[in-house]
CSV table of C-alpha atoms in Angstrom, one decimal:
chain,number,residue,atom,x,y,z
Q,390,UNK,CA,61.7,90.5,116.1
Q,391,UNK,CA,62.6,93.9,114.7
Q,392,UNK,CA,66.7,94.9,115.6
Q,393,UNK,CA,66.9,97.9,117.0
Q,394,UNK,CA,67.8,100.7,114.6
Q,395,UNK,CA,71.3,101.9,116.8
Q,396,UNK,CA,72.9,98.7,119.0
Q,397,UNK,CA,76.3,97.0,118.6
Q,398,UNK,CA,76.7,93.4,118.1
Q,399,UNK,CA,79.9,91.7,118.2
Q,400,UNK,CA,81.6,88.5,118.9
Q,401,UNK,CA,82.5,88.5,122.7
Q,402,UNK,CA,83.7,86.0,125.8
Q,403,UNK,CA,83.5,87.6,129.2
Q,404,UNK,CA,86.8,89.3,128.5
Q,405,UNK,CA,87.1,90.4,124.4
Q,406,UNK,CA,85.4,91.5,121.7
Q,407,UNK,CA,86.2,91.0,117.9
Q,408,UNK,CA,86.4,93.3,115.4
Q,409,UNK,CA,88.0,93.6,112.0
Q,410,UNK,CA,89.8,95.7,109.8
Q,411,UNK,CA,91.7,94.5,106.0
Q,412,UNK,CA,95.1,95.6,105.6
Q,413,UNK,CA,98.0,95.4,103.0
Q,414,UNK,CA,99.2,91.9,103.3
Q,415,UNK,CA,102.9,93.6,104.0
Q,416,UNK,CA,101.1,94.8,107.2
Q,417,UNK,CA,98.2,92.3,107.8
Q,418,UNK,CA,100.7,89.0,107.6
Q,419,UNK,CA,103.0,90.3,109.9
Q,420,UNK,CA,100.6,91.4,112.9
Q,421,UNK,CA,98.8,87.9,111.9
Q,422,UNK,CA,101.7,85.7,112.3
Q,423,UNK,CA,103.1,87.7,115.7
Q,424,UNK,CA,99.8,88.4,117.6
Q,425,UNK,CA,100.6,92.0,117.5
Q,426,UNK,CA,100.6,95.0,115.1
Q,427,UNK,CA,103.9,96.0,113.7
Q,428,UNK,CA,106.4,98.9,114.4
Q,429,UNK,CA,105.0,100.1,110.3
Q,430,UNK,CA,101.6,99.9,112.0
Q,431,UNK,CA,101.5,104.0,112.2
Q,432,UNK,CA,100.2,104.5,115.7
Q,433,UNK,CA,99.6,108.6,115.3
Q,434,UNK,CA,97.1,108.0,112.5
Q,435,UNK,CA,93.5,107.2,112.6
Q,436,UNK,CA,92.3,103.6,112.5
Q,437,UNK,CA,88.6,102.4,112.3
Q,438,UNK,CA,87.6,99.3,113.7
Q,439,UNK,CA,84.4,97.6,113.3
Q,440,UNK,CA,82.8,94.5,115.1
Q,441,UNK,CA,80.7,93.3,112.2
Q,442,UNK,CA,82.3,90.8,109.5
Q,443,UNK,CA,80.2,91.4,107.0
Q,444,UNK,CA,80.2,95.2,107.0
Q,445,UNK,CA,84.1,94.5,106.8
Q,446,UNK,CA,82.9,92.5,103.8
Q,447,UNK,CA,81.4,95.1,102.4
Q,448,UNK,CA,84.3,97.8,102.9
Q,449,UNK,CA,87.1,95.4,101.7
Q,450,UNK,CA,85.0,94.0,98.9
Q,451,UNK,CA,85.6,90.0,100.6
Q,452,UNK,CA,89.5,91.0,100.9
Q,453,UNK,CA,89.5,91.7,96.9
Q,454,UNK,CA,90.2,95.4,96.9
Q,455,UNK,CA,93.9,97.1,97.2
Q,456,UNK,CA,95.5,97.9,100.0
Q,457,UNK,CA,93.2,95.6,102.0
Q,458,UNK,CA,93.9,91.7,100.9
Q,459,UNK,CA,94.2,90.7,104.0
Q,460,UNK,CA,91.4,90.8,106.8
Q,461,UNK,CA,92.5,90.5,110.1
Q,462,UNK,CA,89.8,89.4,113.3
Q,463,UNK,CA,91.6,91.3,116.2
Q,464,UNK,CA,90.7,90.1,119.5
Q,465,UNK,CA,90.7,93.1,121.8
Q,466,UNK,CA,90.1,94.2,125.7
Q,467,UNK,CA,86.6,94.8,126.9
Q,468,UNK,CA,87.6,96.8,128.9
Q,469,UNK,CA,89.7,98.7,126.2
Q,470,UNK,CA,87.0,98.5,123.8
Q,471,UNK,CA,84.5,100.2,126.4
Q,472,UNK,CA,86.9,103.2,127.6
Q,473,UNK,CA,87.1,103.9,123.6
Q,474,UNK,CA,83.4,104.0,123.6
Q,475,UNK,CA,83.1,106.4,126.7
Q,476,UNK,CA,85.1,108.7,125.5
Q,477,UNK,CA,84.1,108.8,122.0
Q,478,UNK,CA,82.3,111.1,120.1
Q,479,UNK,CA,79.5,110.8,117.0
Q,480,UNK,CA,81.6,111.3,113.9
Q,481,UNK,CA,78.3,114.2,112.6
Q,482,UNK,CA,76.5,116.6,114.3
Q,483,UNK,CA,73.3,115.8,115.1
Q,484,UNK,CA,70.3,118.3,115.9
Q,485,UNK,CA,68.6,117.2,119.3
Q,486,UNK,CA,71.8,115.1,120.3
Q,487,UNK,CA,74.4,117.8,120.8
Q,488,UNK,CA,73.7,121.7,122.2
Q,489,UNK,CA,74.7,123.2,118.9
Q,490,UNK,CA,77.7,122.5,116.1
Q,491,UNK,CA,80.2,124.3,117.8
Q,492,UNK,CA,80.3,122.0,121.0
Q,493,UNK,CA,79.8,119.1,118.6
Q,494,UNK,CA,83.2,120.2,117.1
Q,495,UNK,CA,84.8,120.8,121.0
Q,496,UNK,CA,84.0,117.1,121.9
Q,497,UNK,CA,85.0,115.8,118.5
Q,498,UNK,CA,88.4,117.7,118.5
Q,499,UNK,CA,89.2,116.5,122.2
Q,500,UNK,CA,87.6,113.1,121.9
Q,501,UNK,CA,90.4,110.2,121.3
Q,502,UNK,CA,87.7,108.1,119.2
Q,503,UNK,CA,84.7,108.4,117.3
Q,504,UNK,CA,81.6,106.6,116.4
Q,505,UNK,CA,80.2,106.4,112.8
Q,506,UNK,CA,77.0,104.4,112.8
Q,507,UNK,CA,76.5,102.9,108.7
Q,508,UNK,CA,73.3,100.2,107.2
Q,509,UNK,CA,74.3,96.7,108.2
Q,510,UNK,CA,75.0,94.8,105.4
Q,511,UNK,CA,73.5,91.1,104.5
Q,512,UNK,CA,75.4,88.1,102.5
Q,513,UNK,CA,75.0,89.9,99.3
Q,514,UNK,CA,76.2,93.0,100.8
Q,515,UNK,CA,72.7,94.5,100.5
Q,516,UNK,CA,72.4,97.6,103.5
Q,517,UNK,CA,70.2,96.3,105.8
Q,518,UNK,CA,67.2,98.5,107.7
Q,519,UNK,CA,69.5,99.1,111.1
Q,520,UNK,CA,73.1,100.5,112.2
Q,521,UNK,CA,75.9,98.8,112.6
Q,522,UNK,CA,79.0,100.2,114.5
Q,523,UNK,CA,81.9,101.8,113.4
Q,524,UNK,CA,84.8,103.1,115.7
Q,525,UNK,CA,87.5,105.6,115.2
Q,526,UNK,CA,90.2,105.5,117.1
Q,527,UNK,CA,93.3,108.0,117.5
Q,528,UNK,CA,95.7,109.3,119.0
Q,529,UNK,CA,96.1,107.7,123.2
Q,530,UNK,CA,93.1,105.5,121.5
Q,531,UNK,CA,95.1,104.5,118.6
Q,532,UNK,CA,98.4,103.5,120.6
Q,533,UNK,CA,96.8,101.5,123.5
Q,534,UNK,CA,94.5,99.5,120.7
Q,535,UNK,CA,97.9,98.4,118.8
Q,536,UNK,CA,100.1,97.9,122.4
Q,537,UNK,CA,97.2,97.5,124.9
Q,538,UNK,CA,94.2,96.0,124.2
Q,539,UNK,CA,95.5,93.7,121.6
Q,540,UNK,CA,94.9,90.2,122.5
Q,541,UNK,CA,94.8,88.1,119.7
Q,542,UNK,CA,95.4,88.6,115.5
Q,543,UNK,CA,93.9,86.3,113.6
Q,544,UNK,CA,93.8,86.2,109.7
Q,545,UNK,CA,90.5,85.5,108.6
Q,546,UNK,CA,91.1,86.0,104.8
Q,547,UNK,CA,90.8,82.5,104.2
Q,548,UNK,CA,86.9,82.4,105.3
Q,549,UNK,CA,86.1,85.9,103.8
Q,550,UNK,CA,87.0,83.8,100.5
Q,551,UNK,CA,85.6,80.9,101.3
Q,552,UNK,CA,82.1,82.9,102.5
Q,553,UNK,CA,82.0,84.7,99.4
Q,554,UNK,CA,82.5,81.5,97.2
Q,555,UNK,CA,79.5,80.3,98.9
Q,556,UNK,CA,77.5,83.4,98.4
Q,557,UNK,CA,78.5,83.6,94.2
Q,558,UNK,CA,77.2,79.8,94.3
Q,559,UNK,CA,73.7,81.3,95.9
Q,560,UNK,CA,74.5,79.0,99.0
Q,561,UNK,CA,73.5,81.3,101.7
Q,562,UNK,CA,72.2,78.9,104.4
Q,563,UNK,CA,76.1,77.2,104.0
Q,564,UNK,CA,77.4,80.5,104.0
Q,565,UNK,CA,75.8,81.7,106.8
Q,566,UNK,CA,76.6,79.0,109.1
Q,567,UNK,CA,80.8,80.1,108.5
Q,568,UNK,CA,79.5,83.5,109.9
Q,569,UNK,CA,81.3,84.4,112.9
Q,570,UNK,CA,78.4,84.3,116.0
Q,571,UNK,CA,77.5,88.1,116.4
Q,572,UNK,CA,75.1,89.1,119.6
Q,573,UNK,CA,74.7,92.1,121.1
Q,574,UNK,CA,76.7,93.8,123.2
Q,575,UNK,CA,76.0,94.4,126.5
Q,576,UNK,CA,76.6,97.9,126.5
Q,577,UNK,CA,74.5,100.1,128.9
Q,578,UNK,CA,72.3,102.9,127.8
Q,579,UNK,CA,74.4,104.9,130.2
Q,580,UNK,CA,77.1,104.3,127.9
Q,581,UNK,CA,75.7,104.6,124.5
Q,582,UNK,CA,73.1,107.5,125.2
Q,583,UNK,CA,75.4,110.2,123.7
Q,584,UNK,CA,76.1,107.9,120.4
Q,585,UNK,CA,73.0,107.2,119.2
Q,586,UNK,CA,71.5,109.5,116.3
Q,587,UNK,CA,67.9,110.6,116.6
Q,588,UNK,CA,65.9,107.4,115.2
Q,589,UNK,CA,64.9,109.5,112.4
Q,590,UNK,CA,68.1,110.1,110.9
């Protein structure tokens, strides 16, 4: 079955959803080891969160690149996660989705989060055919994700290595069991109507 080209998938419970982001280790083993982002953590800066591991991966080079050796899974709020999404905007203007570029820029200017939708990747970090979900967050955003909707910090370095030792060994069916279980999210059309790009984007 084909996956839709624009939809999120995450890990969830009833209650959270994962996502991930790759830090310095001077900041990632800190919020790791306390369950909670640090006073360093600058909370009037933007920070992108994003509910796929292996698009994290792909951004953090499997925790290899500088300034991001150490990948954190952060257990959020639904609920948080959800208010970010309804009042987010799409990070590009799109013809057919918004009136015109100027009220694109109004609602990105006043929107405390934004959505940037980029290729899922695979094991070998190939882009795959659909979207996977990206999610800005700032300002009112930005502070209740670090003091809020925080649940849980968890540093998943260890199994972004041991993934990718898999995946240089060309195990992919060992590898891909150590994936974190990603399903879609059961977010309403209601809610993601205004974030999806035209399909033929």
């Amino acid at each position: 079955m084909q996956e839709p080209r624009h939809q999120i998938r995450a890990l969830h419970t009833e209650s959270t959803v994962t996502v991930y982001q790759a830090y310095a280790p001077r900041l990632g083993l800190p919020a790791a080891r306390d369950g909670r982002f640090p006073v360093a953590w600058k909370r009037d800066r933007m920070t992108w969160i994003k509910p796929s591991f292996l698009w994290m991966m792909y951004r953090c080079g499997w925790g290899a690149k500088e300034g991001q050796e150490t990948v954190l899974a952060v257990e959020i709020t639904r609920e948080g996660f959800e208010w970010a999404l309804g009042r987010s905007c799409l990070s590009h203007y799109e013809r057919g989705l918004h009136p015109d570029q100027a009220a694109w820029k109004r609602a990105l200017k006043a929107a405390p989060a934004r959505v940037q939708w980029d290729p899922e990747r695979d094991l070998r970090l190939r882009p795959l055919p659909y979207r996977s979900l990206q999610l800005g967050l700032s300002g009112e955003a930005a502070r209740r994700y670090a003091d809020e909707w925080t649940v849980a910090i968890t540093d998943v370095t260890p199994l972004a290595h041991e993934v990718h030792a898999l995946v240089r060994r060309g195990e992919f069916d060992a590898a891909a069991r150590l994936l974190p279980e990603e399903r879609p999210y059961p977010a309403g059309d209601e809610l993601l109507s205004r974030l999806r790009a035209p399909v033929a984007c």
